[in-house]
Every structure is written in structure tokens, then in C-alpha cells.
PDB file of C-alpha atoms in Angstrom:
ATOM      1  CA  MET M   1      48.888 140.516 243.985  1.00 53.00           C
ATOM      2  CA  GLY M   2      45.685 140.445 242.006  1.00 59.00           C
ATOM      3  CA  GLU M   3      43.283 138.233 244.153  1.00 62.00           C
ATOM      4  CA  LEU M   4      39.673 137.902 243.125  1.00 66.00           C
ATOM      5  CA  LEU M   5      37.128 138.365 245.570  1.00 65.00           C
ATOM      6  CA  ALA M   6      34.933 135.938 246.886  1.00 66.00           C
ATOM      7  CA  THR M   7      31.150 136.426 247.994  1.00 63.00           C
ATOM      8  CA  GLY M   8      31.489 138.488 251.341  1.00 67.00           C
ATOM      9  CA  GLY M   9      34.885 140.263 250.238  1.00 70.00           C
ATOM     10  CA  GLU M  10      37.229 137.720 251.307  1.00 84.00           C
ATOM     11  CA  ALA M  11      39.990 136.309 248.868  1.00 90.00           C
ATOM     12  CA  LEU M  12      39.315 133.296 246.825  1.00 96.00           C
ATOM     13  CA  ARG M  13      40.693 129.943 248.336  1.00 98.00           C
ATOM     14  CA  ILE M  14      42.876 128.218 245.892  1.00 98.00           C
ATOM     15  CA  TYR M  15      43.873 124.541 246.600  1.00 97.00           C
ATOM     16  CA  THR M  16      46.496 122.893 244.184  1.00 97.00           C
ATOM     17  CA  GLY M  17      48.292 119.571 245.044  1.00 95.00           C
ATOM     18  CA  GLY M  18      51.104 117.533 244.295  1.00 93.00           C
ATOM     19  CA  THR M  19      54.568 115.856 244.686  1.00 94.00           C
ATOM     20  CA  PHE M  20      56.672 119.280 244.244  1.00 95.00           C
ATOM     21  CA  ASP M  21      59.967 117.165 243.992  1.00 93.00           C
ATOM     22  CA  LEU M  22      62.833 118.989 242.725  1.00 89.00           C
ATOM     23  CA  PHE M  23      61.307 122.491 242.693  1.00 92.00           C
ATOM     24  CA  HIS M  24      61.626 123.886 239.291  1.00 88.00           C
ATOM     25  CA  SER M  25      60.275 126.838 237.090  1.00 88.00           C
ATOM     26  CA  GLY M  26      57.124 124.922 236.146  1.00 91.00           C
ATOM     27  CA  HIS M  27      55.925 124.634 239.921  1.00 93.00           C
ATOM     28  CA  VAL M  28      56.558 128.544 240.038  1.00 95.00           C
ATOM     29  CA  ASN M  29      54.663 129.098 237.160  1.00 95.00           C
ATOM     30  CA  LEU M  30      51.787 127.174 238.680  1.00 96.00           C
ATOM     31  CA  LEU M  31      52.080 128.671 241.802  1.00 97.00           C
ATOM     32  CA  ARG M  32      52.344 132.261 240.712  1.00 97.00           C
ATOM     33  CA  LYS M  33      48.991 131.841 238.350  1.00 97.00           C
ATOM     34  CA  CYS M  34      47.268 130.267 241.666  1.00 97.00           C
ATOM     35  CA  ALA M  35      48.149 133.286 243.561  1.00 97.00           C
ATOM     36  CA  GLU M  36      46.874 135.778 241.017  1.00 96.00           C
ATOM     37  CA  LEU M  37      43.573 134.350 242.073  1.00 96.00           C
ATOM     38  CA  GLY M  38      43.443 134.228 245.712  1.00 97.00           C
ATOM     39  CA  ARG M  39      44.903 132.499 248.699  1.00 97.00           C
ATOM     40  CA  VAL M  40      46.929 129.584 247.819  1.00 98.00           C
ATOM     41  CA  THR M  41      47.191 126.300 249.532  1.00 98.00           C
ATOM     42  CA  VAL M  42      49.213 123.525 248.404  1.00 98.00           C
ATOM     43  CA  ALA M  43      48.696 119.935 249.834  1.00 97.00           C
ATOM     44  CA  LEU M  44      51.642 118.057 249.431  1.00 97.00           C
ATOM     45  CA  ASN M  45      52.064 114.187 249.025  1.00 95.00           C
ATOM     46  CA  THR M  46      53.674 112.195 251.373  1.00 96.00           C
ATOM     47  CA  ASP M  47      56.676 110.242 250.706  1.00 96.00           C
ATOM     48  CA  GLU M  48      54.819 106.916 250.981  1.00 95.00           C
ATOM     49  CA  PHE M  49      52.047 108.017 248.850  1.00 93.00           C
ATOM     50  CA  ILE M  50      54.495 109.014 246.212  1.00 93.00           C
ATOM     51  CA  ALA M  51      56.542 105.763 246.563  1.00 94.00           C
ATOM     52  CA  GLY M  52      53.271 103.661 246.212  1.00 92.00           C
ATOM     53  CA  TYR M  53      51.714 105.684 243.086  1.00 89.00           C
ATOM     54  CA  LYS M  54      54.985 105.950 241.371  1.00 88.00           C
ATOM     55  CA  GLY M  55      57.018 103.084 242.379  1.00 93.00           C
ATOM     56  CA  ARG M  56      59.880 105.082 243.651  1.00 92.00           C
ATOM     57  CA  PRO M  57      60.346 107.727 246.608  1.00 94.00           C
ATOM     58  CA  PRO M  58      61.009 111.152 245.688  1.00 94.00           C
ATOM     59  CA  VAL M  59      64.272 112.800 245.377  1.00 93.00           C
ATOM     60  CA  CYS M  60      63.672 115.109 248.016  1.00 95.00           C
ATOM     61  CA  SER M  61      61.814 114.232 251.341  1.00 97.00           C
ATOM     62  CA  PHE M  62      58.683 115.556 252.446  1.00 97.00           C
ATOM     63  CA  GLN M  63      60.349 117.777 254.826  1.00 98.00           C
ATOM     64  CA  GLU M  64      62.530 119.251 252.283  1.00 97.00           C
ATOM     65  CA  ARG M  65      59.731 119.791 249.795  1.00 97.00           C
ATOM     66  CA  LEU M  66      57.657 121.419 252.817  1.00 98.00           C
ATOM     67  CA  ASP M  67      60.375 123.753 253.602  1.00 98.00           C
ATOM     68  CA  VAL M  68      60.687 125.020 249.923  1.00 97.00           C
ATOM     69  CA  LEU M  69      57.050 125.355 249.300  1.00 98.00           C
ATOM     70  CA  GLN M  70      56.804 127.209 252.744  1.00 98.00           C
ATOM     71  CA  ALA M  71      59.368 129.793 251.293  1.00 97.00           C
ATOM     72  CA  CYS M  72      57.786 130.145 248.032  1.00 97.00           C
ATOM     73  CA  VAL M  73      56.228 133.754 248.068  1.00 98.00           C
ATOM     74  CA  TRP M  74      53.312 132.380 245.963  1.00 97.00           C
ATOM     75  CA  VAL M  75      51.943 129.919 248.451  1.00 98.00           C
ATOM     76  CA  ASP M  76      50.009 130.836 251.723  1.00 98.00           C
ATOM     77  CA  GLU M  77      49.786 127.519 253.295  1.00 98.00           C
ATOM     78  CA  VAL M  78      51.059 123.864 252.759  1.00 98.00           C
ATOM     79  CA  ILE M  79      49.141 121.030 254.333  1.00 98.00           C
ATOM     80  CA  PRO M  80      49.939 117.101 253.833  1.00 97.00           C
ATOM     81  CA  ASN M  81      47.912 115.299 251.872  1.00 94.00           C
ATOM     82  CA  TYR M  82      47.737 112.093 254.199  1.00 91.00           C
ATOM     83  CA  ALA M  83      44.810 110.511 252.320  1.00 88.00           C
ATOM     84  CA  GLY M  84      46.986 110.009 249.522  1.00 84.00           C
ATOM     85  CA  ALA M  85      44.643 109.128 246.367  1.00 85.00           C
ATOM     86  CA  ASP M  86      41.594 110.291 248.037  1.00 89.00           C
ATOM     87  CA  SER M  87      42.332 114.020 248.220  1.00 90.00           C
ATOM     88  CA  ARG M  88      38.744 114.860 249.719  1.00 93.00           C
ATOM     89  CA  PRO M  89      40.115 115.131 253.349  1.00 95.00           C
ATOM     90  CA  ALA M  90      42.627 117.630 252.384  1.00 95.00           C
ATOM     91  CA  ILE M  91      40.323 119.745 250.043  1.00 96.00           C
ATOM     92  CA  GLU M  92      37.602 119.566 252.650  1.00 96.00           C
ATOM     93  CA  SER M  93      39.724 120.986 255.325  1.00 96.00           C
ATOM     94  CA  VAL M  94      40.822 123.829 252.719  1.00 97.00           C
ATOM     95  CA  GLN M  95      37.166 124.436 251.457  1.00 97.00           C
ATOM     96  CA  PRO M  96      38.437 126.287 248.400  1.00 97.00           C
ATOM     97  CA  ASN M  97      36.790 127.947 245.730  1.00 98.00           C
ATOM     98  CA  ILE M  98      38.867 126.796 243.243  1.00 97.00           C
ATOM     99  CA  ILE M  99      40.921 123.750 242.523  1.00 96.00           C
ATOM    100  CA  ALA M 100      43.820 124.465 240.125  1.00 96.00           C
ATOM    101  CA  ILE M 101      45.787 121.838 237.974  1.00 92.00           C
ATOM    102  CA  GLY M 102      48.129 122.098 235.011  1.00 89.00           C
ATOM    103  CA  THR M 103      46.810 121.631 231.650  1.00 87.00           C
ATOM    104  CA  ASP M 104      48.948 118.511 231.462  1.00 81.00           C
ATOM    105  CA  TRP M 105      45.825 116.893 233.461  1.00 73.00           C
ATOM    106  CA  ALA M 106      43.149 118.014 230.612  1.00 72.00           C
ATOM    107  CA  ARG M 107      43.247 114.881 229.007  1.00 72.00           C
ATOM    108  CA  ARG M 108      43.583 112.793 231.717  1.00 68.00           C
ATOM    109  CA  ASP M 109      40.821 111.625 234.343  1.00 70.00           C
ATOM    110  CA  TYR M 110      41.731 113.681 237.219  1.00 71.00           C
ATOM    111  CA  HIS M 111      38.247 113.246 238.851  1.00 68.00           C
ATOM    112  CA  ALA M 112      39.168 109.695 239.635  1.00 70.00           C
ATOM    113  CA  GLN M 113      42.680 110.492 240.320  1.00 71.00           C
ATOM    114  CA  MET M 114      41.699 112.704 242.994  1.00 76.00           C
ATOM    115  CA  GLY M 115      38.708 110.265 244.323  1.00 75.00           C
ATOM    116  CA  PHE M 116      35.807 112.645 243.283  1.00 84.00           C
ATOM    117  CA  ASP M 117      33.399 113.451 241.146  1.00 87.00           C
ATOM    118  CA  GLN M 118      31.879 116.565 239.168  1.00 90.00           C
ATOM    119  CA  ASP M 119      29.003 116.161 241.531  1.00 93.00           C
ATOM    120  CA  TRP M 120      31.070 116.268 244.502  1.00 93.00           C
ATOM    121  CA  LEU M 121      32.540 119.329 243.264  1.00 94.00           C
ATOM    122  CA  ASP M 122      29.249 120.768 242.476  1.00 95.00           C
ATOM    123  CA  GLU M 123      27.811 119.910 246.239  1.00 96.00           C
ATOM    124  CA  ARG M 124      30.740 122.116 247.506  1.00 96.00           C
ATOM    125  CA  ASP M 125      30.402 125.028 245.032  1.00 97.00           C
ATOM    126  CA  ILE M 126      34.204 124.365 243.811  1.00 96.00           C
ATOM    127  CA  SER M 127      35.284 124.984 240.179  1.00 96.00           C
ATOM    128  CA  LEU M 128      38.084 123.261 238.620  1.00 93.00           C
ATOM    129  CA  ILE M 129      40.589 125.172 236.647  1.00 94.00           C
ATOM    130  CA  TYR M 130      43.469 124.364 234.538  1.00 94.00           C
ATOM    131  CA  ILE M 131      46.540 126.399 234.602  1.00 93.00           C
ATOM    132  CA  PRO M 132      48.940 126.371 231.587  1.00 91.00           C
ATOM    133  CA  TYR M 133      51.444 123.499 231.465  1.00 85.00           C
ATOM    134  CA  THR M 134      55.365 125.018 231.488  1.00 80.00           C
ATOM    135  CA  ALA M 135      56.570 122.617 228.359  1.00 75.00           C
ATOM    136  CA  GLY M 136      60.049 121.426 228.543  1.00 72.00           C
ATOM    137  CA  ILE M 137      60.728 121.625 232.481  1.00 69.00           C
ATOM    138  CA  SER M 138      59.462 118.917 234.858  1.00 67.00           C
ATOM    139  CA  THR M 139      60.778 116.642 237.652  1.00 68.00           C
ATOM    140  CA  THR M 140      61.487 113.771 235.050  1.00 71.00           C
ATOM    141  CA  ASN M 141      63.189 116.045 232.842  1.00 71.00           C
ATOM    142  CA  LEU M 142      65.420 117.473 235.115  1.00 66.00           C
ATOM    143  CA  LYS M 143      66.264 113.786 236.313  1.00 64.00           C
ATOM    144  CA  ALA M 144      67.003 112.674 232.999  1.00 69.00           C
ATOM    145  CA  ARG M 145      69.318 115.708 232.240  1.00 69.00           C
ATOM    146  CA  SER M 146      71.141 115.103 235.457  1.00 67.00           C
ATOM    147  CA  ALA M 147      71.692 111.443 234.507  1.00 67.00           C
ATOM    148  CA  ASP M 148      72.764 112.681 230.761  1.00 68.00           C
ATOM    149  CA  ARG M 149      75.296 114.783 232.554  1.00 70.00           C
ATOM    150  CA  ASN M 150      76.708 112.451 234.878  1.00 70.00           C
ATOM    151  CA  ARG M 151      77.246 110.122 231.967  1.00 70.00           C
ATOM    152  CA  LEU M 152      79.871 112.412 230.654  1.00 60.00           C
TER     153      LEU M 152
END
């Protein structure tokens, strides 16, 4: 892969996180772009956090989502995001050079969502980058398509 190198010649450590429910091409595109940058660690949200945050559980269980991510060629490691809304413990365990997120977060307060601020990132020499969002595909979109087809 086209991994970039950190100081010392090692691959950059890339952190991304999320729910990854109903794994789809948008997820693949995000993870592929992350892998072009370096070694990818995904922090996977727990079922409990998702149910509390979204008001409903994911379609796929934590173990099912974990299995899919571990099988993805663009992912080097998957860790649970057990701290929920405070992603700092998961991030610190990875010690990434880069946190990569989709551009769908560009107009939302990602820092507040994750429980950190720019100073916290700067103290750890972590860059936050945006990966182009894949339009037209999302877990919400897939659920709507499925519901529409079931009505026929």
C-alpha cells in the first residue's frame, strides 16, 4: 500500500472510529483511504453506546461488526471504544499520528462529539483529517431501501 512514513521510518498510525453497522461501500471507501495513509486502527462503538446515543441498537451486534471489520483488507486492528462518548482512552491506546473522519463531520462539532479539543490533539501531535464522504450510501439509507422493498 501507499503508506506514508512517520519520523523514524515506521508507517503512520491512523485512527478512525464508528459504528460500522450494515457495512457498505462508504465504509470501504473510508477505510481504503485511511489505509493509503498508514496502519489503520478502527475503534468500534459498543452496542450499549450506540443504543444510548442513537436511541436504538445497531442492526448488527458488536461481534458481527467486529468480524466484518477484522476481515476487511484495509483494517489492521480493531479495538472496542468502551469509553463511549469520550474517545480519548481509545485514541490514547492507539497513539495515532492521524485521526481520519468523513467529510460528513466537517460542519458538525467533531471535537465535542469525541470528548477532546484542538489543544488536546496538539499536545499529542495528532492531526485530524477529513476523508471524502461517499454520497448516496449510508446505514440509514440502506435501512430505508430495505423498508421500501418490504412494503412492496
